[in-house]
Amino acid sequence: MRKSLCTLLTIGCLAFTGSALAASNDYREPVSSTVSVSFSDSSSTFRPGPTNAVLLEAARDASLVTINGRTSTTRPSKRDERLALARAVSARDYLVAQGVSPLKIMINYVSAADFVADNGTPEGRYLNQRVDIQMIYVPMY
């Protein structure tokens, strides 16, 4: 059994690194999709807009879902770390209520990092106060 598992892992790694096996179309590569949802100042209430809600319906079929909670602060603090975690947990709770298995969901959170916009404007801070939900789909063979 162990040898078979090692063989499968080796073949899987070759398929995902762009080797000749992957080029022969014997294997399909995983597909990833990311949805970002922003939060109001100090809020941890997850409210995806209608477009994002439709996109997140596909999370039920994902093999793995990672949720990254973020804040717009420029210095990390315990308060902001708790807020980033609360945002990620709120998104997870939403997805579980929509039928996504909690066993597929991983959470990551950090404050004062991973900015996607300029924090010098209200619009930029709003975009940085977010969760990024990455859905990874692994094809079945």
PDB file of C-alpha atoms in Angstrom:
ATOM      1  CA  MET A   1       0.000   0.000   0.000  1.00  0.00           C
ATOM      2  CA  ARG A   2       2.769   2.439   0.920  1.00  0.00           C
ATOM      3  CA  LYS A   3       4.546   1.911  -2.401  1.00  0.00           C
ATOM      4  CA  SER A   4       1.301   2.516  -4.298  1.00  0.00           C
ATOM      5  CA  LEU A   5       0.661   5.728  -2.380  1.00  0.00           C
ATOM      6  CA  CYS A   6       4.207   6.947  -3.045  1.00  0.00           C
ATOM      7  CA  THR A   7       3.790   6.157  -6.723  1.00  0.00           C
ATOM      8  CA  LEU A   8       0.516   8.092  -6.847  1.00  0.00           C
ATOM      9  CA  LEU A   9       2.056  11.055  -5.061  1.00  0.00           C
ATOM     10  CA  THR A  10       5.006  11.073  -7.449  1.00  0.00           C
ATOM     11  CA  ILE A  11       2.747  10.891 -10.480  1.00  0.00           C
ATOM     12  CA  GLY A  12       0.544  13.619  -9.018  1.00  0.00           C
ATOM     13  CA  CYS A  13       3.538  15.877  -8.390  1.00  0.00           C
ATOM     14  CA  LEU A  14       4.803  15.320 -11.917  1.00  0.00           C
ATOM     15  CA  ALA A  15       1.384  16.142 -13.313  1.00  0.00           C
ATOM     16  CA  PHE A  16       1.183  19.427 -11.448  1.00  0.00           C
ATOM     17  CA  THR A  17       4.691  20.631 -12.237  1.00  0.00           C
ATOM     18  CA  GLY A  18       4.241  20.769 -15.983  1.00  0.00           C
ATOM     19  CA  SER A  19       6.186  17.619 -16.849  1.00  0.00           C
ATOM     20  CA  ALA A  20       5.755  15.519 -19.968  1.00  0.00           C
ATOM     21  CA  LEU A  21       2.918  13.639 -18.265  1.00  0.00           C
ATOM     22  CA  ALA A  22       0.943  16.825 -17.779  1.00  0.00           C
ATOM     23  CA  ALA A  23       1.668  17.932 -21.334  1.00  0.00           C
ATOM     24  CA  SER A  24       0.247  14.687 -22.686  1.00  0.00           C
ATOM     25  CA  ASN A  25      -3.224  15.647 -21.358  1.00  0.00           C
ATOM     26  CA  ASP A  26      -3.401  12.462 -19.269  1.00  0.00           C
ATOM     27  CA  TYR A  27      -3.896  14.692 -16.235  1.00  0.00           C
ATOM     28  CA  ARG A  28      -5.786  17.919 -15.750  1.00  0.00           C
ATOM     29  CA  GLU A  29      -4.355  20.592 -13.479  1.00  0.00           C
ATOM     30  CA  PRO A  30      -6.253  21.955 -10.477  1.00  0.00           C
ATOM     31  CA  VAL A  31      -8.262  25.098 -11.053  1.00  0.00           C
ATOM     32  CA  SER A  32      -8.410  27.952  -8.568  1.00  0.00           C
ATOM     33  CA  SER A  33     -10.878  30.797  -8.173  1.00  0.00           C
ATOM     34  CA  THR A  34     -10.699  33.637  -5.638  1.00  0.00           C
ATOM     35  CA  VAL A  35     -13.490  35.875  -4.362  1.00  0.00           C
ATOM     36  CA  SER A  36     -12.764  38.951  -2.224  1.00  0.00           C
ATOM     37  CA  VAL A  37     -15.379  40.447   0.082  1.00  0.00           C
ATOM     38  CA  SER A  38     -14.734  43.763   1.847  1.00  0.00           C
ATOM     39  CA  PHE A  39     -15.968  44.819   5.288  1.00  0.00           C
ATOM     40  CA  SER A  40     -16.982  48.145   6.794  1.00  0.00           C
ATOM     41  CA  ASP A  41     -14.668  49.648   9.434  1.00  0.00           C
ATOM     42  CA  SER A  42     -14.362  47.401  12.515  1.00  0.00           C
ATOM     43  CA  SER A  43     -17.048  45.053  11.161  1.00  0.00           C
ATOM     44  CA  SER A  44     -16.820  41.287  11.046  1.00  0.00           C
ATOM     45  CA  THR A  45     -20.254  40.705   9.537  1.00  0.00           C
ATOM     46  CA  PHE A  46     -19.846  38.773   6.290  1.00  0.00           C
ATOM     47  CA  ARG A  47     -22.176  40.163   3.617  1.00  0.00           C
ATOM     48  CA  PRO A  48     -21.214  39.198   0.096  1.00  0.00           C
ATOM     49  CA  GLY A  49     -22.896  41.191  -2.640  1.00  0.00           C
ATOM     50  CA  PRO A  50     -25.190  39.386  -5.088  1.00  0.00           C
ATOM     51  CA  THR A  51     -22.419  38.703  -7.612  1.00  0.00           C
ATOM     52  CA  ASN A  52     -20.055  37.310  -4.972  1.00  0.00           C
ATOM     53  CA  ALA A  53     -22.853  35.239  -3.421  1.00  0.00           C
ATOM     54  CA  VAL A  54     -23.394  33.544  -6.788  1.00  0.00           C
ATOM     55  CA  LEU A  55     -19.650  32.945  -7.194  1.00  0.00           C
ATOM     56  CA  LEU A  56     -19.423  31.485  -3.683  1.00  0.00           C
ATOM     57  CA  GLU A  57     -22.125  28.902  -4.454  1.00  0.00           C
ATOM     58  CA  ALA A  58     -19.423  26.991  -6.325  1.00  0.00           C
ATOM     59  CA  ALA A  59     -17.495  26.500  -3.066  1.00  0.00           C
ATOM     60  CA  ARG A  60     -19.625  23.414  -2.352  1.00  0.00           C
ATOM     61  CA  ASP A  61     -17.871  21.650  -5.227  1.00  0.00           C
ATOM     62  CA  ALA A  62     -14.352  22.803  -4.313  1.00  0.00           C
ATOM     63  CA  SER A  63     -11.824  20.310  -2.993  1.00  0.00           C
ATOM     64  CA  LEU A  64     -10.302  22.918  -0.685  1.00  0.00           C
ATOM     65  CA  VAL A  65     -11.359  26.400   0.426  1.00  0.00           C
ATOM     66  CA  THR A  66      -8.932  28.809   2.075  1.00  0.00           C
ATOM     67  CA  ILE A  67     -10.178  31.962   3.759  1.00  0.00           C
ATOM     68  CA  ASN A  68      -7.724  34.779   4.454  1.00  0.00           C
ATOM     69  CA  GLY A  69      -8.974  37.468   6.846  1.00  0.00           C
ATOM     70  CA  ARG A  70      -7.319  40.901   6.588  1.00  0.00           C
ATOM     71  CA  THR A  71      -7.473  44.402   8.072  1.00  0.00           C
ATOM     72  CA  SER A  72      -6.384  47.791   6.778  1.00  0.00           C
ATOM     73  CA  THR A  73      -4.272  48.763   9.771  1.00  0.00           C
ATOM     74  CA  THR A  74      -0.633  49.603   9.208  1.00  0.00           C
ATOM     75  CA  ARG A  75       0.624  48.162  12.512  1.00  0.00           C
ATOM     76  CA  PRO A  76      -0.306  44.715  13.794  1.00  0.00           C
ATOM     77  CA  SER A  77      -2.134  44.625  17.109  1.00  0.00           C
ATOM     78  CA  LYS A  78      -3.991  41.995  19.107  1.00  0.00           C
ATOM     79  CA  ARG A  79      -7.254  43.845  18.494  1.00  0.00           C
ATOM     80  CA  ASP A  80      -6.752  43.842  14.740  1.00  0.00           C
ATOM     81  CA  GLU A  81      -5.601  40.215  14.724  1.00  0.00           C
ATOM     82  CA  ARG A  82      -8.881  39.305  16.470  1.00  0.00           C
ATOM     83  CA  LEU A  83     -10.794  41.344  13.885  1.00  0.00           C
ATOM     84  CA  ALA A  84      -9.028  39.616  10.973  1.00  0.00           C
ATOM     85  CA  LEU A  85      -9.814  36.228  12.553  1.00  0.00           C
ATOM     86  CA  ALA A  86     -13.444  37.219  13.198  1.00  0.00           C
ATOM     87  CA  ARG A  87     -13.830  38.179   9.533  1.00  0.00           C
ATOM     88  CA  ALA A  88     -12.451  34.825   8.400  1.00  0.00           C
ATOM     89  CA  VAL A  89     -14.672  32.923  10.847  1.00  0.00           C
ATOM     90  CA  SER A  90     -17.709  34.903   9.702  1.00  0.00           C
ATOM     91  CA  ALA A  91     -16.972  33.941   6.086  1.00  0.00           C
ATOM     92  CA  ARG A  92     -16.480  30.307   7.102  1.00  0.00           C
ATOM     93  CA  ASP A  93     -19.808  30.283   8.960  1.00  0.00           C
ATOM     94  CA  TYR A  94     -21.521  31.698   5.881  1.00  0.00           C
ATOM     95  CA  LEU A  95     -20.016  29.023   3.627  1.00  0.00           C
ATOM     96  CA  VAL A  96     -20.927  26.211   6.023  1.00  0.00           C
ATOM     97  CA  ALA A  97     -24.519  27.530   6.143  1.00  0.00           C
ATOM     98  CA  GLN A  98     -24.486  27.395   2.320  1.00  0.00           C
ATOM     99  CA  GLY A  99     -23.586  23.689   2.396  1.00  0.00           C
ATOM    100  CA  VAL A 100     -19.782  23.746   2.201  1.00  0.00           C
ATOM    101  CA  SER A 101     -18.219  21.039   4.340  1.00  0.00           C
ATOM    102  CA  PRO A 102     -16.250  22.588   7.216  1.00  0.00           C
ATOM    103  CA  LEU A 103     -13.663  19.848   6.658  1.00  0.00           C
ATOM    104  CA  LYS A 104     -12.679  21.531   3.365  1.00  0.00           C
ATOM    105  CA  ILE A 105     -12.112  24.979   4.877  1.00  0.00           C
ATOM    106  CA  MET A 106      -8.807  26.382   6.118  1.00  0.00           C
ATOM    107  CA  ILE A 107      -8.516  29.796   7.762  1.00  0.00           C
ATOM    108  CA  ASN A 108      -5.606  32.216   7.730  1.00  0.00           C
ATOM    109  CA  TYR A 109      -5.661  35.719   9.184  1.00  0.00           C
ATOM    110  CA  VAL A 110      -3.286  38.612   9.692  1.00  0.00           C
ATOM    111  CA  SER A 111      -3.576  42.335  10.298  1.00  0.00           C
ATOM    112  CA  ALA A 112      -1.461  45.022   8.655  1.00  0.00           C
ATOM    113  CA  ALA A 113      -0.443  42.891   5.681  1.00  0.00           C
ATOM    114  CA  ASP A 114      -1.383  41.843   2.159  1.00  0.00           C
ATOM    115  CA  PHE A 115      -2.739  45.199   1.047  1.00  0.00           C
ATOM    116  CA  VAL A 116      -4.392  45.284  -2.366  1.00  0.00           C
ATOM    117  CA  ALA A 117      -4.931  49.047  -2.474  1.00  0.00           C
ATOM    118  CA  ASP A 118      -3.508  52.301  -1.136  1.00  0.00           C
ATOM    119  CA  ASN A 119      -4.380  52.680   2.543  1.00  0.00           C
ATOM    120  CA  GLY A 120      -4.223  56.472   2.157  1.00  0.00           C
ATOM    121  CA  THR A 121      -7.771  56.663   0.795  1.00  0.00           C
ATOM    122  CA  PRO A 122     -11.099  55.503   2.262  1.00  0.00           C
ATOM    123  CA  GLU A 123     -11.688  53.398  -0.850  1.00  0.00           C
ATOM    124  CA  GLY A 124      -8.294  51.733  -0.483  1.00  0.00           C
ATOM    125  CA  ARG A 125      -8.836  50.986   3.204  1.00  0.00           C
ATOM    126  CA  TYR A 126     -12.239  49.471   2.380  1.00  0.00           C
ATOM    127  CA  LEU A 127     -10.637  47.152  -0.186  1.00  0.00           C
ATOM    128  CA  ASN A 128      -7.968  46.109   2.331  1.00  0.00           C
ATOM    129  CA  GLN A 129     -10.576  45.267   5.013  1.00  0.00           C
ATOM    130  CA  ARG A 130     -11.488  41.969   3.448  1.00  0.00           C
ATOM    131  CA  VAL A 131     -11.492  38.238   3.252  1.00  0.00           C
ATOM    132  CA  ASP A 132     -10.086  36.469   0.225  1.00  0.00           C
ATOM    133  CA  ILE A 133     -11.771  33.131  -0.369  1.00  0.00           C
ATOM    134  CA  GLN A 134      -9.820  30.821  -2.627  1.00  0.00           C
ATOM    135  CA  MET A 135     -11.622  27.778  -3.980  1.00  0.00           C
ATOM    136  CA  ILE A 136      -9.454  25.009  -5.394  1.00  0.00           C
ATOM    137  CA  TYR A 137     -11.005  22.390  -7.639  1.00  0.00           C
ATOM    138  CA  VAL A 138      -9.080  19.186  -8.243  1.00  0.00           C
ATOM    139  CA  PRO A 139     -10.335  17.182 -11.196  1.00  0.00           C
ATOM    140  CA  MET A 140     -11.515  13.638 -10.600  1.00  0.00           C
ATOM    141  CA  TYR A 141      -9.926  10.958 -12.728  1.00  0.00           C
TER     142      TYR A 141
END
